[in-house]
PDB file of C-alpha atoms in Angstrom:
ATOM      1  CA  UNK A  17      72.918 -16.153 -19.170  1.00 32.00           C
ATOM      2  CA  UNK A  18      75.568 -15.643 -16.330  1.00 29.00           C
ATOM      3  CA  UNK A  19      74.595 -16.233 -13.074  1.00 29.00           C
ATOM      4  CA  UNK A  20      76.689 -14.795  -9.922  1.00 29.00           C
ATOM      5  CA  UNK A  21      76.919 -16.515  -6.733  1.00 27.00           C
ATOM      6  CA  UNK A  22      77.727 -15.352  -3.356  1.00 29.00           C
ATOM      7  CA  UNK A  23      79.211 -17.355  -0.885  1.00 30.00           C
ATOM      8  CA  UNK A  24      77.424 -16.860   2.738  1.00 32.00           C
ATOM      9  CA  UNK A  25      79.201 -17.408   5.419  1.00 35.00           C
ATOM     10  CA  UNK A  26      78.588 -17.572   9.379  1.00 39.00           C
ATOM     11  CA  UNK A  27      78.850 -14.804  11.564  1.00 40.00           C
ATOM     12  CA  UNK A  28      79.069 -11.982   8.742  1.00 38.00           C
ATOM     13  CA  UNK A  29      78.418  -9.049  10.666  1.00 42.00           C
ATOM     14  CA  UNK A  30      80.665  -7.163  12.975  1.00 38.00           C
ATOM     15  CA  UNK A  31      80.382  -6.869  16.382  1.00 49.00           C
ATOM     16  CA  UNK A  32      79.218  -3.301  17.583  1.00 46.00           C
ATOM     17  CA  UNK A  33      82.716  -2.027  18.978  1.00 47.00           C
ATOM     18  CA  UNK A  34      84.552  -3.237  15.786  1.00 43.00           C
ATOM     19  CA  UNK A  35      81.638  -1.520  13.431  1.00 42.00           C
ATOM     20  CA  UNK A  36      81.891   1.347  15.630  1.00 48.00           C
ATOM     21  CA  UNK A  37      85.974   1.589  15.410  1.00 44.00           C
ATOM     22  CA  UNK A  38      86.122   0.945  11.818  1.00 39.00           C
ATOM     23  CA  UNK A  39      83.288   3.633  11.194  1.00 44.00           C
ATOM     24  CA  UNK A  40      85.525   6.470  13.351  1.00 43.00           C
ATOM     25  CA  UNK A  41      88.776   5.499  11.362  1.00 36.00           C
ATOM     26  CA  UNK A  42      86.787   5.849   8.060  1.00 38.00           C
ATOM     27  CA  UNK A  43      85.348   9.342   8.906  1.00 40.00           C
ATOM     28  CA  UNK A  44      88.931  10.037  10.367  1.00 35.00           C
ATOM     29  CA  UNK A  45      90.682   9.444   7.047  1.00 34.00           C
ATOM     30  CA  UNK A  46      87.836  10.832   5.138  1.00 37.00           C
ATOM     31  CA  UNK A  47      88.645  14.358   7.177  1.00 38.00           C
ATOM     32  CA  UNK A  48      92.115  14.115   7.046  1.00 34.00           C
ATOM     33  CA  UNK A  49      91.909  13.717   3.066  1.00 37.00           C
ATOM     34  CA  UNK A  50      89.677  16.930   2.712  1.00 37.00           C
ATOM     35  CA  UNK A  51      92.240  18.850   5.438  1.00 37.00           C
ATOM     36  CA  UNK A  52      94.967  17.699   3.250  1.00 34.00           C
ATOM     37  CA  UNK A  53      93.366  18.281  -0.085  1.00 35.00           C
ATOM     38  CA  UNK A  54      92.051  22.049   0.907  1.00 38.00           C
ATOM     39  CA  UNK A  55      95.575  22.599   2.069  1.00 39.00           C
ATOM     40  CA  UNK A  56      97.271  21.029  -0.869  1.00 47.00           C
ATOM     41  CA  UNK A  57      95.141  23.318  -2.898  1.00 56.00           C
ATOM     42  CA  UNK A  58      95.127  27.006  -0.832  1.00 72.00           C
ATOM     43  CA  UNK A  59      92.628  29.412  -0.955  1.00 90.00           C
ATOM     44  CA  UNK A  60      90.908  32.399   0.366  1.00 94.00           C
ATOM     45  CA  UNK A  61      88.090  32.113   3.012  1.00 94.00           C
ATOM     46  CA  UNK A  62      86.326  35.808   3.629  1.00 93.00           C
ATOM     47  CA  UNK A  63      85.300  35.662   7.583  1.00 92.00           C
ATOM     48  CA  UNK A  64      84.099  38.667   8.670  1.00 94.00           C
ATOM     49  CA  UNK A  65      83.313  42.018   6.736  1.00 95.00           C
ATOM     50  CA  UNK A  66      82.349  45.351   8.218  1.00 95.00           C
ATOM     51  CA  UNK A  67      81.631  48.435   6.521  1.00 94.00           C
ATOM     52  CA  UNK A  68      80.927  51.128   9.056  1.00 93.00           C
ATOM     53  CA  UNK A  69      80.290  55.223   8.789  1.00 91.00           C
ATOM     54  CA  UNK A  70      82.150  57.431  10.997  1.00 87.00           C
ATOM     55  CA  UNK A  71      81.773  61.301  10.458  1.00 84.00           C
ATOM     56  CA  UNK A  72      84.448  61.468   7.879  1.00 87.00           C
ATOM     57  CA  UNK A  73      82.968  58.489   5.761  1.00 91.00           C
ATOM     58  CA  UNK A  74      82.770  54.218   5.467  1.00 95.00           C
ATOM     59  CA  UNK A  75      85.761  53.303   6.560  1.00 96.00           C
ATOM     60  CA  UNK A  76      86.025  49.016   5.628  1.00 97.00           C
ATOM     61  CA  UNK A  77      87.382  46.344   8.117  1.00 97.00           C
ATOM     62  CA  UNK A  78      88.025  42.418   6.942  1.00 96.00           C
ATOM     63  CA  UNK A  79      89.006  38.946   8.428  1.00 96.00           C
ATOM     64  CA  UNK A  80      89.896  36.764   5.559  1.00 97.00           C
ATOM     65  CA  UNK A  81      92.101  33.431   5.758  1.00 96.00           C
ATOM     66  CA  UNK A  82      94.966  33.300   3.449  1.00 96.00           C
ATOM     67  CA  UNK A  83      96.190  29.877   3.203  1.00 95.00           C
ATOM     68  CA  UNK A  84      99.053  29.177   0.345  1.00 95.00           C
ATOM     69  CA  UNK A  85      99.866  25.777  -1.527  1.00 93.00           C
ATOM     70  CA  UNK A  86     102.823  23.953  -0.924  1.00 93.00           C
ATOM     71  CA  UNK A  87     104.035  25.669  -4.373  1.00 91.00           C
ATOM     72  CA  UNK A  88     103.462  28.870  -3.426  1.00 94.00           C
ATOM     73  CA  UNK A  89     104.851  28.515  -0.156  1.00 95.00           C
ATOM     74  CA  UNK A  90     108.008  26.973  -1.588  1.00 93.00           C
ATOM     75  CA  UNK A  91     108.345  29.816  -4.588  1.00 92.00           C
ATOM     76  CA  UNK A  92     108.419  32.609  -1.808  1.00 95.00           C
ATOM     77  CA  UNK A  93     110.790  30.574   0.350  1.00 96.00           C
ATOM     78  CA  UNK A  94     112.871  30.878  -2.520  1.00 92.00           C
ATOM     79  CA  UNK A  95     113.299  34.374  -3.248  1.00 94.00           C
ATOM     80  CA  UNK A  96     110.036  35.035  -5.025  1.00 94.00           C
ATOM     81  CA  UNK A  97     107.518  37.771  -4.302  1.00 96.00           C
ATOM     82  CA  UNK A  98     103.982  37.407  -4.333  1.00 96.00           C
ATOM     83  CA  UNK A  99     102.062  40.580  -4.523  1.00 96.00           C
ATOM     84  CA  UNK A 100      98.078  40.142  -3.235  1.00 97.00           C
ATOM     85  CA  UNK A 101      95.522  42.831  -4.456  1.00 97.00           C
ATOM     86  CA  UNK A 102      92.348  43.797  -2.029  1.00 98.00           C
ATOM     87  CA  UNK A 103      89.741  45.198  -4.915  1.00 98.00           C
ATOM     88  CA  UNK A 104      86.902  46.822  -2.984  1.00 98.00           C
ATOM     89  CA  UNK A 105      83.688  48.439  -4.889  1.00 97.00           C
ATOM     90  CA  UNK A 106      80.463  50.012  -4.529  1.00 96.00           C
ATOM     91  CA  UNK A 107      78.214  50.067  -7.414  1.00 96.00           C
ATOM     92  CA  UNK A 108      74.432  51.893  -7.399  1.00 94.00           C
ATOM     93  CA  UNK A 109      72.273  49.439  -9.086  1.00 93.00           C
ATOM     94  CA  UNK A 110      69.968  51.045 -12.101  1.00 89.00           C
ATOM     95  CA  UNK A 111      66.743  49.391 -13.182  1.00 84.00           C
ATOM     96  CA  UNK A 112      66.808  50.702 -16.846  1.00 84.00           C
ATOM     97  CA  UNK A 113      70.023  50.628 -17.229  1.00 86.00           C
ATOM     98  CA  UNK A 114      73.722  49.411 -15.914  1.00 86.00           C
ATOM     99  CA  UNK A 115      74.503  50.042 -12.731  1.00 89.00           C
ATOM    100  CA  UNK A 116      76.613  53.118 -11.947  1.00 91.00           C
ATOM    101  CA  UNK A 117      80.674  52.088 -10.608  1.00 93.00           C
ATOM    102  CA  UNK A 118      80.374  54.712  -7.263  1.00 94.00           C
ATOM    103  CA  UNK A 119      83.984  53.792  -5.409  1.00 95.00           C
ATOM    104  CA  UNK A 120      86.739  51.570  -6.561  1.00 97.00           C
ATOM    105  CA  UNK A 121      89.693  50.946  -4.250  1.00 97.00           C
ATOM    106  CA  UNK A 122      92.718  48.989  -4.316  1.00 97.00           C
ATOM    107  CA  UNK A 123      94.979  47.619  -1.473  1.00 96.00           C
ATOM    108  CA  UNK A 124      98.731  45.469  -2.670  1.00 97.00           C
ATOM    109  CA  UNK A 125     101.078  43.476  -0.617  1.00 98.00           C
ATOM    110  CA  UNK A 126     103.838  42.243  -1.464  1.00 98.00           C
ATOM    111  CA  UNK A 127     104.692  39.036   0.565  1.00 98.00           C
ATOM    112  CA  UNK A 128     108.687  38.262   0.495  1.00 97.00           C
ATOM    113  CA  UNK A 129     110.850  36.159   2.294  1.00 97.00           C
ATOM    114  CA  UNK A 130     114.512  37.326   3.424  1.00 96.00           C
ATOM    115  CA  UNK A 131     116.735  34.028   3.898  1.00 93.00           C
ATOM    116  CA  UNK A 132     119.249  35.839   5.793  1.00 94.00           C
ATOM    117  CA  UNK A 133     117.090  36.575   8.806  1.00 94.00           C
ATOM    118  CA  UNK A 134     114.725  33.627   7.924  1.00 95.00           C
ATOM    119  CA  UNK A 135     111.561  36.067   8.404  1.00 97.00           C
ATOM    120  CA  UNK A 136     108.906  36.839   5.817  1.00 98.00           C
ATOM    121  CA  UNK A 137     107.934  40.320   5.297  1.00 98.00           C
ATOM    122  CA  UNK A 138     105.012  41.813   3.965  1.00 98.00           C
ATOM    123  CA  UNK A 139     104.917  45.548   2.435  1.00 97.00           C
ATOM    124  CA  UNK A 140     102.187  47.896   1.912  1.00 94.00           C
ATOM    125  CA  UNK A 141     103.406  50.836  -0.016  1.00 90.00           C
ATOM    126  CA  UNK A 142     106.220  52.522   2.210  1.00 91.00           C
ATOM    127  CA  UNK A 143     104.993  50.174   5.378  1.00 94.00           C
ATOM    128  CA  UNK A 144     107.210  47.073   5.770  1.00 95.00           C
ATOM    129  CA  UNK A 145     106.413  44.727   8.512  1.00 96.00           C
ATOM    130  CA  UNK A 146     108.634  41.282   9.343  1.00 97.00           C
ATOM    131  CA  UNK A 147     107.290  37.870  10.861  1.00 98.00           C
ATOM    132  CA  UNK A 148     108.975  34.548  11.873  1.00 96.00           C
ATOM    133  CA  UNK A 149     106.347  32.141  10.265  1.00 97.00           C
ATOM    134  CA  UNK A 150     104.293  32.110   6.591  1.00 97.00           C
ATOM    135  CA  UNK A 151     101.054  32.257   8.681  1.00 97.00           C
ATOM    136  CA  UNK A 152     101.149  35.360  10.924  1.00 98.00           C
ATOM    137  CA  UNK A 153     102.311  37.099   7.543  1.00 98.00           C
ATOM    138  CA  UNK A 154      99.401  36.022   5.359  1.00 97.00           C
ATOM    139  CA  UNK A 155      97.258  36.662   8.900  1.00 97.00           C
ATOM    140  CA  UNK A 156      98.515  40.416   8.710  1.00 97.00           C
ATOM    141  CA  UNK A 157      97.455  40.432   5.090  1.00 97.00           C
ATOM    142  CA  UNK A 158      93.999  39.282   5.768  1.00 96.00           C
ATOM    143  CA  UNK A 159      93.566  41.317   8.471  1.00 95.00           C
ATOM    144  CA  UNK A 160      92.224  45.402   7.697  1.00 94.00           C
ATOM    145  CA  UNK A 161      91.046  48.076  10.041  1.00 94.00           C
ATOM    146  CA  UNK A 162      89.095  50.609   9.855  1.00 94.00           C
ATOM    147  CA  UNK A 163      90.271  51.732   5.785  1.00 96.00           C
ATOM    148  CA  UNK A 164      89.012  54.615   4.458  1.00 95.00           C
ATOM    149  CA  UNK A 165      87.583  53.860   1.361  1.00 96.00           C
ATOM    150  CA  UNK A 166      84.331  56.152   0.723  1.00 94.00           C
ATOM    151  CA  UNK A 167      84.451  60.299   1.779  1.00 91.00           C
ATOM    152  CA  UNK A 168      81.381  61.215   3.778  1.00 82.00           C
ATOM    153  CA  UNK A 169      79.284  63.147   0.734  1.00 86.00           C
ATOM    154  CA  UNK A 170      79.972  61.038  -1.773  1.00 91.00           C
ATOM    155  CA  UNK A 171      76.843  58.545  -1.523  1.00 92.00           C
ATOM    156  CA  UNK A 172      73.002  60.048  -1.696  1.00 91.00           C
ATOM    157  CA  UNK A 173      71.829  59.669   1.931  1.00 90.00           C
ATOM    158  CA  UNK A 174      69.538  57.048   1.849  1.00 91.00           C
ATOM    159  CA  UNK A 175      70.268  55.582  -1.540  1.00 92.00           C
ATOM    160  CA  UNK A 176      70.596  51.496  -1.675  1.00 94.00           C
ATOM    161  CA  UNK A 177      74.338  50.948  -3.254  1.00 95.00           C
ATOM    162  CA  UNK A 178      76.021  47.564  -3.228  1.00 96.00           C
ATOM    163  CA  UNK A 179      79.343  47.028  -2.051  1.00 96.00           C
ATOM    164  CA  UNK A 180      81.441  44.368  -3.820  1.00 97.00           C
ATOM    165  CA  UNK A 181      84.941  42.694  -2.037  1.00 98.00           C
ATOM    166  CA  UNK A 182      87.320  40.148  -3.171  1.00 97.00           C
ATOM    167  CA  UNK A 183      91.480  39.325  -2.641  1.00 97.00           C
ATOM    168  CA  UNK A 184      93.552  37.690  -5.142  1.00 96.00           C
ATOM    169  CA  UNK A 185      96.944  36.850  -5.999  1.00 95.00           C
ATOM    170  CA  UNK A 186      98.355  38.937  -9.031  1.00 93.00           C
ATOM    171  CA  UNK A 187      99.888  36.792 -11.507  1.00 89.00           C
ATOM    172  CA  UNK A 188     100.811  39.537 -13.715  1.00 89.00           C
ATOM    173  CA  UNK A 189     103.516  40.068 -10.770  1.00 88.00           C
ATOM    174  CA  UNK A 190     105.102  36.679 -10.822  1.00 83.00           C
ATOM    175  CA  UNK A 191     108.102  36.191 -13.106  1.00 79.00           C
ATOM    176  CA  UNK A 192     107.282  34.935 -16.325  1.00 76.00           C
ATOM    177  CA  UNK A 193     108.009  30.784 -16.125  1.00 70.00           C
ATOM    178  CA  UNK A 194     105.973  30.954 -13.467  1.00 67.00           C
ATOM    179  CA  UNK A 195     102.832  33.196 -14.960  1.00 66.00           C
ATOM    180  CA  UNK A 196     103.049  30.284 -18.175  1.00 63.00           C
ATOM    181  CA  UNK A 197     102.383  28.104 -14.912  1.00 64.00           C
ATOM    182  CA  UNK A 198      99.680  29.763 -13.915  1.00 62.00           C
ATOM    183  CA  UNK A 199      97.547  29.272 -16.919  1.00 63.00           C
ATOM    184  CA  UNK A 200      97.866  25.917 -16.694  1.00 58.00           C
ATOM    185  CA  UNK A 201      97.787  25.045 -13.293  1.00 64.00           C
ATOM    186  CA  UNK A 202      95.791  26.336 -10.043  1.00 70.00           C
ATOM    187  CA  UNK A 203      98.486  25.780  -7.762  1.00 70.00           C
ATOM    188  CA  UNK A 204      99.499  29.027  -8.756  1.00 76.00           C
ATOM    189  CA  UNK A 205      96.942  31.015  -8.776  1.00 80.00           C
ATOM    190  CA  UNK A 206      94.724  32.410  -5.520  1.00 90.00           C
ATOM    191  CA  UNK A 207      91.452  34.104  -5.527  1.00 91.00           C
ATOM    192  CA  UNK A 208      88.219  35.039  -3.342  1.00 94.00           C
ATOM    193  CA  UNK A 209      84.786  35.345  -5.326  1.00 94.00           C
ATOM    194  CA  UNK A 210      83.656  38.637  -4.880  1.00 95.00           C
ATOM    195  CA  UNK A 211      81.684  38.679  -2.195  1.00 95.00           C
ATOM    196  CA  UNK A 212      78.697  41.450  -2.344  1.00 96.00           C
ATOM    197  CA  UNK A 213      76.415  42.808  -0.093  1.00 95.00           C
ATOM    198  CA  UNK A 214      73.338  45.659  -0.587  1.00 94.00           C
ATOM    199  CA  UNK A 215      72.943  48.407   2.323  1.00 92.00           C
ATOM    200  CA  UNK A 216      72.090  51.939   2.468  1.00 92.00           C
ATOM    201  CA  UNK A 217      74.432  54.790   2.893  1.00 90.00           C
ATOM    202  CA  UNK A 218      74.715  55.962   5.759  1.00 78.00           C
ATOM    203  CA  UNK A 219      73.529  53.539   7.684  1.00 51.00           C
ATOM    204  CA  UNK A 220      76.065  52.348  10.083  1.00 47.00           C
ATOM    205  CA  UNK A 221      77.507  48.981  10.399  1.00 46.00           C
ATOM    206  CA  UNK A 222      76.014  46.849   7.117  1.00 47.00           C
ATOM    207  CA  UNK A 223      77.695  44.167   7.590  1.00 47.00           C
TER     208      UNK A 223
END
């Protein structure tokens, strides 16, 4: 049988300011590790959604946070183009049966970086717009107002439909070392769940 002994010893236990000072460094570091690991890592954080009707139809307005990892952030500083796809849907669910795809829209930009004028640029369709830092670029791409995205008679008044949302980085886009990347590492790749919500048509603001 082994037998473990532990030495006692006088005065063990730390005075209150030095328990209180390690406790605030610990919870300190702790913080600063999850800071640095969600910003080693990137992601997409959806912050505010609106759907709302206007006479001509549901037009869709978004607040996401787009935050890159230092990867991704380093490819486009070196010449290569990331291309970010909104996918927006609304569905009407079916009890005896699968539910019925209503609307399906689709928003790309393409996120660049131009080292001769050291700005990033982001492009939607024939729209270009240029920034001096990453984050007021990936801000504009999070950032939608007022999209058109369902015409006025196209949902049953009254009917319960359920809109579906997500953004994600299209790795079909990236050149092709980096797409064999991608399938092996999440550093490289960037996506929101979809993010769903039920309402009924026109009713306003749903969300």
């Amino acid at each position: 049988m082994t037998a473990f002994i532990t030495r006692c010893c006088r005065n063990s236990t730390l005075p209150a300011d030095r328990a209180s000072g390690w406790l605030r460094a610990l919870l300190f570091a702790l913080l600063l590790g999850v800071h640095t690991l969600c910003s080693a890592a990137g992601g997409v954080v959806m912050r505010d959604i609106r759907l709302d009707y206007a006479e001509e139809g549901y037009q869709l307005s978004t607040d996401i946070g787009v935050t890159l990892s230092p990867r991704l952030a380093e490819a486009v500083t070196r010449g290569v183009a990331l291309y970010f796809v909104l996918e927006f849907e609304i569905s009407r669910p079916r009890w005896y049966w699968l539910d019925e795809q209503v609307v399906e829209r689709v928003q790309t930009y393409r996120l660049s970086y131009h080292a001769l004028t050291r700005q990033y640029r982001v492009s939607k369709g024939a729209l270009h717009q240029s920034f001096e830092s990453l984050d007021d670029a990936l801000h504009l791409i999070g950032r939608l107002q007022s999209w058109p995205v369902v015409d006025a008679g196209l949902l049953r008044p009254g009917g319960s439909y359920v809109a579906s949302l997500r953004l994600r980085l299209d790795v079909t886009q990236l050149p092709k070392p980096f797409q064999l990347s991608a399938m092996s590492n999440r550093d490289w790749t960037l996506e929101s769940e979809w993010q769903q919500w039920g309402f009924t048509a026109q009713d306003g603001a749903v969300k």
